[in-house]
Amino acid sequence: MSGRAEGRGGGRGRGGGGRGRGGGYKGRGRGGRGRGGRGGRGRGSSNDNDQQHKHSMSNGSSSPPKRFRNDNAAADENMVPSHGFEATTTKNNAPIPMDTDEAATTAPTTAQLAHMTQHKFANLQISSESRKAMAEVFKYEYMTAVQAETLPLILKDDTDCLAKAKTGTGKTLAFMIPTIEKILINKRKNSNDINCLVISPTRELAQQIGAETKKLLTFHQAHLRKVVICVGGTNKNKDVRALQGTTPIVVATPGRLLDHLKDGLANRMTNLSCLVFDEADQLLDMGFRPDIERILALLNPSAQTRQTLLFSATIPPTVTEIAKIAMHPKYHFVDTVGKDSEQTHERVQQQVMISNQEDQVRSIMAILERETNNKPYKIIVFFTTARLTGFLAELFNSVSSQTGYKVLEIHSRKAQKARERASEEFRKSKNAVMFTSDVTARGMDYPDVTFVLQVGLTDRAQYIHRLGRTARAGKEGKGGLLLSNYEEAHMVKKELKGMPLEPTPINVSVKTSAVVEQAKQNVGKDKTLRVSAEQAYRAWLGYYNGHLKKVRWDKKLLVQQANLWAQQNGLSDQPALQKRTVGKMGLKGVPGLRLE
C-alpha cells in the first residue's frame, strides 16, 4: 500500500491527527499516511457515457417505468410488487411530473424512440450552472426515461434509491445531477471533506463517469470542479497528491478505493453527502462483495447523513442484500426496465456457430472476414481469459496486412493508459475490431457496434450483457456465439436454452486458410508472440480446469485438449508449467504435462 514514503512534512489531522509522510491524507480523526508531495488535480480523460438525444419520444412508444417504495422487502427479478412494497406511481402509471407542462416539440428519429421522454432538463429544479451545462455542453434538451423517472425522486429529498436501469440510457447524469446539487447545498469552500463517492466495477467506466461529471461541472465554481479518479493500474502516489486539498468528488474502483480508505481517506468521508454504486450487479458478479462490505464498514460514520444510490441493470438477490447493508430500510425502488424491455436481447439476431478446436482461429478469422466486408463495421469479440485475448489480438495483428484490419485489445493485462487509448480509438472509428475480456461487457457505451462475437463458454447473464453492446438505442446489430464442439451441449441445450440462436455455417475461404497458416508460422518466428501463446496456453488450461463438468472432461482429457490447443496455435512443444501451479490445479501426475 502507498502509505509510506521518503521525506517528511505530512498534514496534521484535527482532533489528535497524526503526522503523515510526504504529504498524506488530511483527516479529522487520525492523520493518514501517504506518499507524494504537493497535491494536484486528478487526471483521466475519458469518453462520454450513456447515449443521450435532444429529441422527444412520441406518445405510446413504450410502457412507462414502475416505481415502488421498499419497506424491508427485496425486489424480485421481474419487479412485481410483493408484500412490503407500496406503489407510489402517479395517475395512469406516469412518471412524477416536472414543474411545468412539457409538450413534445420535435419529431424523434427511430434510434431515439427507445429511451427518450417528453420531459425537459430546463424544467428541473437544479442550479443554473448545471442547467447551462446540459444545454450548452451536452446539448441535451429532453431526458431519457431513466432520468425522468429518477431525477425528481432523488432531488426531492435525501431518501436512498435503488434503480433498475439499462446501460446506455443516461444513468450517469441521473445520479450525478442530484449529487452535484447536494454538494452545492453542503459544501464549504475550504472544507477538506469529500462530499461524493462513486464506485464503479471497471477502470474504463470510472474514467467515463469522471469525464461526464467534469462536463457537468463546466460552469460551476472552480473549487467544485475537481473530480479525482482512483483506479487500479495507475500510480497510487498520483492519487494521493490529487486527493490533497478540496476534493468534492471521487470516482473509484473497489480495490484502489479500499487501499486509500485504509490509509486514512475514510477520515475525510465522515460527512459524505452521496454514495453511488454504478453497475451494482456487475460489482458483485466480479467478486467485489468482500471489498464492498469492507468499504461500507469504513464509511459507516457517514451512514446517517449520506444519500446512497444504487444503479443496476438487473436486481439479483446479491444486489438486494447489499442494498440492505448500504441503504436506509425505507429506500425507494425504481424500475425503468420492466418485463417487456428486459427481453430486448431476444429480438436481436443471434447466430451460433460450431467448430472443431483445431479450426477455431480459422473460424474466427472467417467470421471477421464476413463481417468486415459490410462497411461501416464496429465489431467486439469476447474471449474467456485476458491472456487468450492478448495472444489472439497479437496473432491477428501479425497478419493485418493480409486481413485488412487492425485489432484493438482491452483486457486486464493491458496497462490502463493503453486500455484508454484503445477504448477511445474504438469509440471514434467508423470501422474497427476489438478483442476483449469482460472489462467491456458492462458499463461502457460504444456507439454503433454492428456485431458482437462471443467465443467459448459463458453463462446466460454474461451472454446477455455482452450481447447488449450491439443494437443499442434502436439501432441495428447482431450477435454471434462461436463454440468448440465440446462446448455445444452445455451452452445450447442447457445454459442458453430458449434463446433464439440460429445455427449458422462457417464458410472459410482459401485465402483465410492461408492467412491463418501464416499467422501460426509467425508464432514460431516471433519470440514475443511465442511467449504470449505460452501464457495463453496456461490460462486456457486453468480456465477449462474450472469447467470440466460443463465440457464433460476428466483431467487427462483436459491436458490432451490443452496440448492440442498449443499445437494448433503454432507452438512446437507444450509450454512448461511450474510444479506449484500443477499442484494448485490438481494436475499432479496427469500425463502429458511438461514441468519446469
CSV table of C-alpha atoms in Angstrom, one decimal, residues 381-587:
chain,number,residue,atom,x,y,z
A,381,VAL,CA,-15.0,-10.2,-29.9
A,382,PHE,CA,-15.2,-11.6,-26.3
A,383,PHE,CA,-12.8,-14.3,-25.1
A,384,THR,CA,-12.7,-16.3,-21.9
A,385,THR,CA,-9.4,-15.0,-20.5
A,386,ALA,CA,-7.2,-11.9,-20.7
A,387,ARG,CA,-4.2,-13.9,-21.8
A,388,LEU,CA,-6.1,-15.6,-24.6
A,389,THR,CA,-7.5,-12.2,-25.6
A,390,GLY,CA,-4.0,-10.7,-25.7
A,391,PHE,CA,-2.5,-13.6,-27.7
A,392,LEU,CA,-5.1,-13.7,-30.4
A,393,ALA,CA,-5.0,-9.9,-30.8
A,394,GLU,CA,-1.2,-10.1,-31.4
A,395,LEU,CA,-1.7,-13.1,-33.7
A,396,PHE,CA,-4.3,-11.4,-35.8
A,397,ASN,CA,-2.2,-8.2,-35.9
A,398,SER,CA,0.8,-10.2,-37.2
A,399,VAL,CA,-1.2,-10.7,-40.4
A,400,SER,CA,-3.1,-7.4,-40.5
A,401,SER,CA,-1.7,-6.5,-43.9
A,402,GLN,CA,-3.5,-9.6,-45.3
A,403,THR,CA,-6.8,-9.3,-43.3
A,404,GLY,CA,-7.1,-5.6,-44.0
A,405,TYR,CA,-7.9,-4.6,-40.4
A,406,LYS,CA,-6.1,-4.0,-37.1
A,407,VAL,CA,-7.3,-5.5,-33.9
A,408,LEU,CA,-7.6,-3.3,-30.8
A,409,GLU,CA,-7.4,-5.1,-27.4
A,410,ILE,CA,-8.7,-4.3,-24.0
A,411,HIS,CA,-8.2,-6.6,-21.1
A,412,SER,CA,-6.9,-6.7,-17.5
A,413,ARG,CA,-3.3,-7.5,-18.6
A,414,LYS,CA,-3.0,-4.2,-20.5
A,415,ALA,CA,-1.8,-1.1,-18.8
A,416,GLN,CA,-4.5,1.5,-18.0
A,417,LYS,CA,-3.3,4.1,-20.5
A,418,ALA,CA,-3.2,1.5,-23.3
A,419,ARG,CA,-6.7,0.5,-22.4
A,420,GLU,CA,-7.9,4.1,-22.5
A,421,ARG,CA,-6.2,4.7,-25.9
A,422,ALA,CA,-7.8,1.5,-27.4
A,423,SER,CA,-11.2,2.4,-26.0
A,424,GLU,CA,-11.0,5.9,-27.4
A,425,GLU,CA,-9.9,4.7,-30.8
A,426,PHE,CA,-12.6,2.1,-31.0
A,427,ARG,CA,-15.2,4.7,-30.0
A,428,LYS,CA,-14.2,7.2,-32.6
A,429,SER,CA,-13.5,4.8,-35.5
A,430,LYS,CA,-16.1,4.1,-38.2
A,431,ASN,CA,-14.5,0.7,-38.9
A,432,ALA,CA,-12.9,-1.2,-36.0
A,433,VAL,CA,-12.4,-4.6,-34.5
A,434,MET,CA,-11.8,-5.0,-30.7
A,435,PHE,CA,-10.8,-8.2,-28.9
A,436,THR,CA,-11.6,-8.1,-25.2
A,437,SER,CA,-12.4,-9.9,-22.0
A,438,ASP,CA,-15.2,-8.9,-19.7
A,439,VAL,CA,-13.8,-5.5,-18.8
A,440,THR,CA,-16.0,-4.0,-21.6
A,441,ALA,CA,-19.0,-6.3,-21.1
A,442,ARG,CA,-20.8,-3.7,-18.8
A,443,GLY,CA,-20.9,-0.1,-18.3
A,444,MET,CA,-19.1,1.2,-21.4
A,445,ASP,CA,-21.3,2.7,-24.1
A,446,TYR,CA,-19.7,2.3,-27.5
A,447,PRO,CA,-21.8,3.7,-30.3
A,448,ASP,CA,-22.8,1.9,-33.5
A,449,VAL,CA,-21.5,-1.6,-32.6
A,450,THR,CA,-22.6,-3.8,-35.5
A,451,PHE,CA,-21.6,-7.2,-34.4
A,452,VAL,CA,-20.7,-8.9,-31.1
A,453,LEU,CA,-18.9,-12.3,-31.3
A,454,GLN,CA,-18.6,-14.4,-28.1
A,455,VAL,CA,-16.0,-17.2,-28.2
A,456,GLY,CA,-16.3,-20.1,-25.8
A,457,LEU,CA,-18.1,-20.8,-22.6
A,458,THR,CA,-20.1,-18.2,-20.8
A,459,ASP,CA,-23.2,-18.1,-18.6
A,460,ARG,CA,-26.7,-16.8,-19.6
A,461,ALA,CA,-26.4,-13.4,-17.8
A,462,GLN,CA,-22.9,-12.8,-19.1
A,463,TYR,CA,-24.0,-13.7,-22.6
A,464,ILE,CA,-26.9,-11.2,-22.5
A,465,HIS,CA,-24.7,-8.5,-21.0
A,466,ARG,CA,-22.2,-8.9,-23.8
A,467,LEU,CA,-24.9,-9.1,-26.5
A,468,GLY,CA,-26.1,-5.8,-25.1
A,469,ARG,CA,-23.1,-4.0,-26.6
A,470,THR,CA,-24.9,-4.0,-30.0
A,471,ALA,CA,-28.4,-3.0,-31.2
A,472,ARG,CA,-28.5,-0.2,-28.7
A,473,ALA,CA,-31.0,2.7,-28.7
A,474,GLY,CA,-33.0,1.2,-31.5
A,475,LYS,CA,-30.1,0.7,-33.9
A,476,GLU,CA,-29.3,-2.4,-35.9
A,477,GLY,CA,-26.9,-5.0,-34.7
A,478,LYS,CA,-26.5,-8.8,-34.3
A,479,GLY,CA,-24.6,-11.3,-32.2
A,480,GLY,CA,-22.7,-14.5,-32.8
A,481,LEU,CA,-21.6,-17.3,-30.5
A,482,LEU,CA,-18.7,-19.5,-31.6
A,483,LEU,CA,-18.3,-22.7,-29.7
A,484,SER,CA,-16.0,-25.7,-29.9
A,485,ASN,CA,-17.8,-28.9,-30.4
A,486,TYR,CA,-17.2,-30.0,-26.8
A,487,GLU,CA,-19.0,-26.8,-25.6
A,488,GLU,CA,-22.1,-27.1,-27.7
A,489,ALA,CA,-24.1,-29.4,-25.5
A,490,HIS,CA,-23.8,-27.4,-22.3
A,491,MET,CA,-24.2,-24.0,-24.0
A,492,VAL,CA,-27.0,-24.6,-26.5
A,493,LYS,CA,-29.0,-27.3,-24.7
A,494,LYS,CA,-28.7,-26.0,-21.1
A,495,GLU,CA,-27.2,-22.6,-20.4
A,496,LEU,CA,-28.8,-20.7,-23.3
A,497,LYS,CA,-31.9,-22.9,-23.7
A,498,GLY,CA,-34.8,-20.9,-25.1
A,499,MET,CA,-32.6,-18.2,-26.6
A,500,PRO,CA,-33.3,-17.5,-30.4
A,501,LEU,CA,-30.0,-18.9,-31.6
A,502,GLU,CA,-29.8,-19.5,-35.3
A,503,PRO,CA,-27.3,-22.4,-36.4
A,504,THR,CA,-25.1,-20.8,-39.0
A,505,PRO,CA,-22.4,-22.4,-41.1
A,506,ILE,CA,-18.9,-21.0,-41.2
A,507,ASN,CA,-17.5,-20.6,-44.7
A,508,VAL,CA,-13.7,-20.5,-44.7
A,509,SER,CA,-12.2,-19.2,-47.9
A,510,VAL,CA,-8.9,-20.5,-49.3
A,511,LYS,CA,-7.4,-17.0,-48.6
A,512,THR,CA,-8.4,-17.1,-45.0
A,513,SER,CA,-6.9,-20.6,-44.5
A,514,ALA,CA,-3.6,-19.4,-46.0
A,515,VAL,CA,-3.6,-16.3,-43.8
A,516,VAL,CA,-4.2,-18.4,-40.6
A,517,GLU,CA,-1.3,-20.7,-41.6
A,518,GLN,CA,1.0,-17.7,-42.0
A,519,ALA,CA,-0.1,-16.4,-38.6
A,520,LYS,CA,0.7,-19.7,-36.9
A,521,GLN,CA,4.2,-19.7,-38.5
A,522,ASN,CA,4.7,-16.3,-37.0
A,523,VAL,CA,4.4,-17.8,-33.6
A,524,GLY,CA,7.4,-19.9,-34.2
A,525,LYS,CA,9.4,-16.9,-35.6
A,526,ASP,CA,8.5,-14.1,-33.2
A,527,LYS,CA,9.7,-14.5,-29.6
A,528,THR,CA,7.1,-12.0,-28.2
A,529,LEU,CA,4.3,-13.8,-30.0
A,530,ARG,CA,5.5,-17.2,-28.8
A,531,VAL,CA,5.7,-16.0,-25.1
A,532,SER,CA,2.2,-14.7,-25.5
A,533,ALA,CA,1.0,-18.0,-26.9
A,534,GLU,CA,2.6,-19.9,-23.9
A,535,GLN,CA,0.9,-17.6,-21.4
A,536,ALA,CA,-2.4,-18.1,-23.2
A,537,TYR,CA,-1.9,-21.9,-23.0
A,538,ARG,CA,-1.5,-21.8,-19.3
A,539,ALA,CA,-4.6,-19.6,-18.9
A,540,TRP,CA,-6.6,-21.8,-21.2
A,541,LEU,CA,-5.6,-24.9,-19.1
A,542,GLY,CA,-6.5,-23.1,-15.9
A,543,TYR,CA,-9.9,-21.8,-17.3
A,544,TYR,CA,-11.1,-25.2,-18.5
A,545,ASN,CA,-9.8,-26.9,-15.4
A,546,GLY,CA,-12.5,-25.0,-13.6
A,547,HIS,CA,-15.2,-26.0,-16.1
A,548,LEU,CA,-14.6,-29.8,-16.5
A,549,LYS,CA,-18.2,-30.7,-15.8
A,550,LYS,CA,-19.5,-28.4,-18.5
A,551,VAL,CA,-17.4,-29.9,-21.2
A,552,ARG,CA,-17.5,-33.5,-19.7
A,553,TRP,CA,-13.8,-34.0,-19.4
A,554,ASP,CA,-11.6,-35.6,-16.9
A,555,LYS,CA,-8.1,-34.3,-16.0
A,556,LYS,CA,-6.4,-36.5,-18.6
A,557,LEU,CA,-8.6,-35.3,-21.4
A,558,LEU,CA,-8.1,-31.7,-20.3
A,559,VAL,CA,-4.4,-32.0,-20.7
A,560,GLN,CA,-4.7,-33.7,-24.1
A,561,GLN,CA,-7.0,-30.9,-25.3
A,562,ALA,CA,-4.7,-28.2,-23.9
A,563,ASN,CA,-1.7,-29.7,-25.7
A,564,LEU,CA,-3.8,-29.9,-28.9
A,565,TRP,CA,-4.6,-26.2,-28.5
A,566,ALA,CA,-0.8,-25.4,-28.2
A,567,GLN,CA,-0.1,-27.4,-31.3
A,568,GLN,CA,-2.9,-25.8,-33.3
A,569,ASN,CA,-1.7,-22.3,-32.3
A,570,GLY,CA,1.8,-22.5,-33.6
A,571,LEU,CA,3.7,-23.9,-30.6
A,572,SER,CA,6.0,-26.8,-31.4
A,573,ASP,CA,6.0,-28.0,-27.8
A,574,GLN,CA,3.6,-27.6,-25.0
A,575,PRO,CA,4.8,-24.9,-22.6
A,576,ALA,CA,6.3,-25.9,-19.3
A,577,LEU,CA,4.4,-25.4,-16.0
A,578,GLN,CA,5.7,-24.7,-12.5
A,579,LYS,CA,5.2,-27.6,-10.1
A,580,ARG,CA,3.4,-25.3,-7.7
A,581,THR,CA,0.9,-24.4,-10.5
A,582,VAL,CA,0.3,-28.0,-11.4
A,583,GLY,CA,-0.3,-28.8,-7.7
A,584,LYS,CA,-2.8,-26.0,-7.3
A,585,MET,CA,-4.8,-27.1,-10.3
A,586,GLY,CA,-4.9,-30.7,-9.1
A,587,LEU,CA,-3.0,-32.0,-12.1
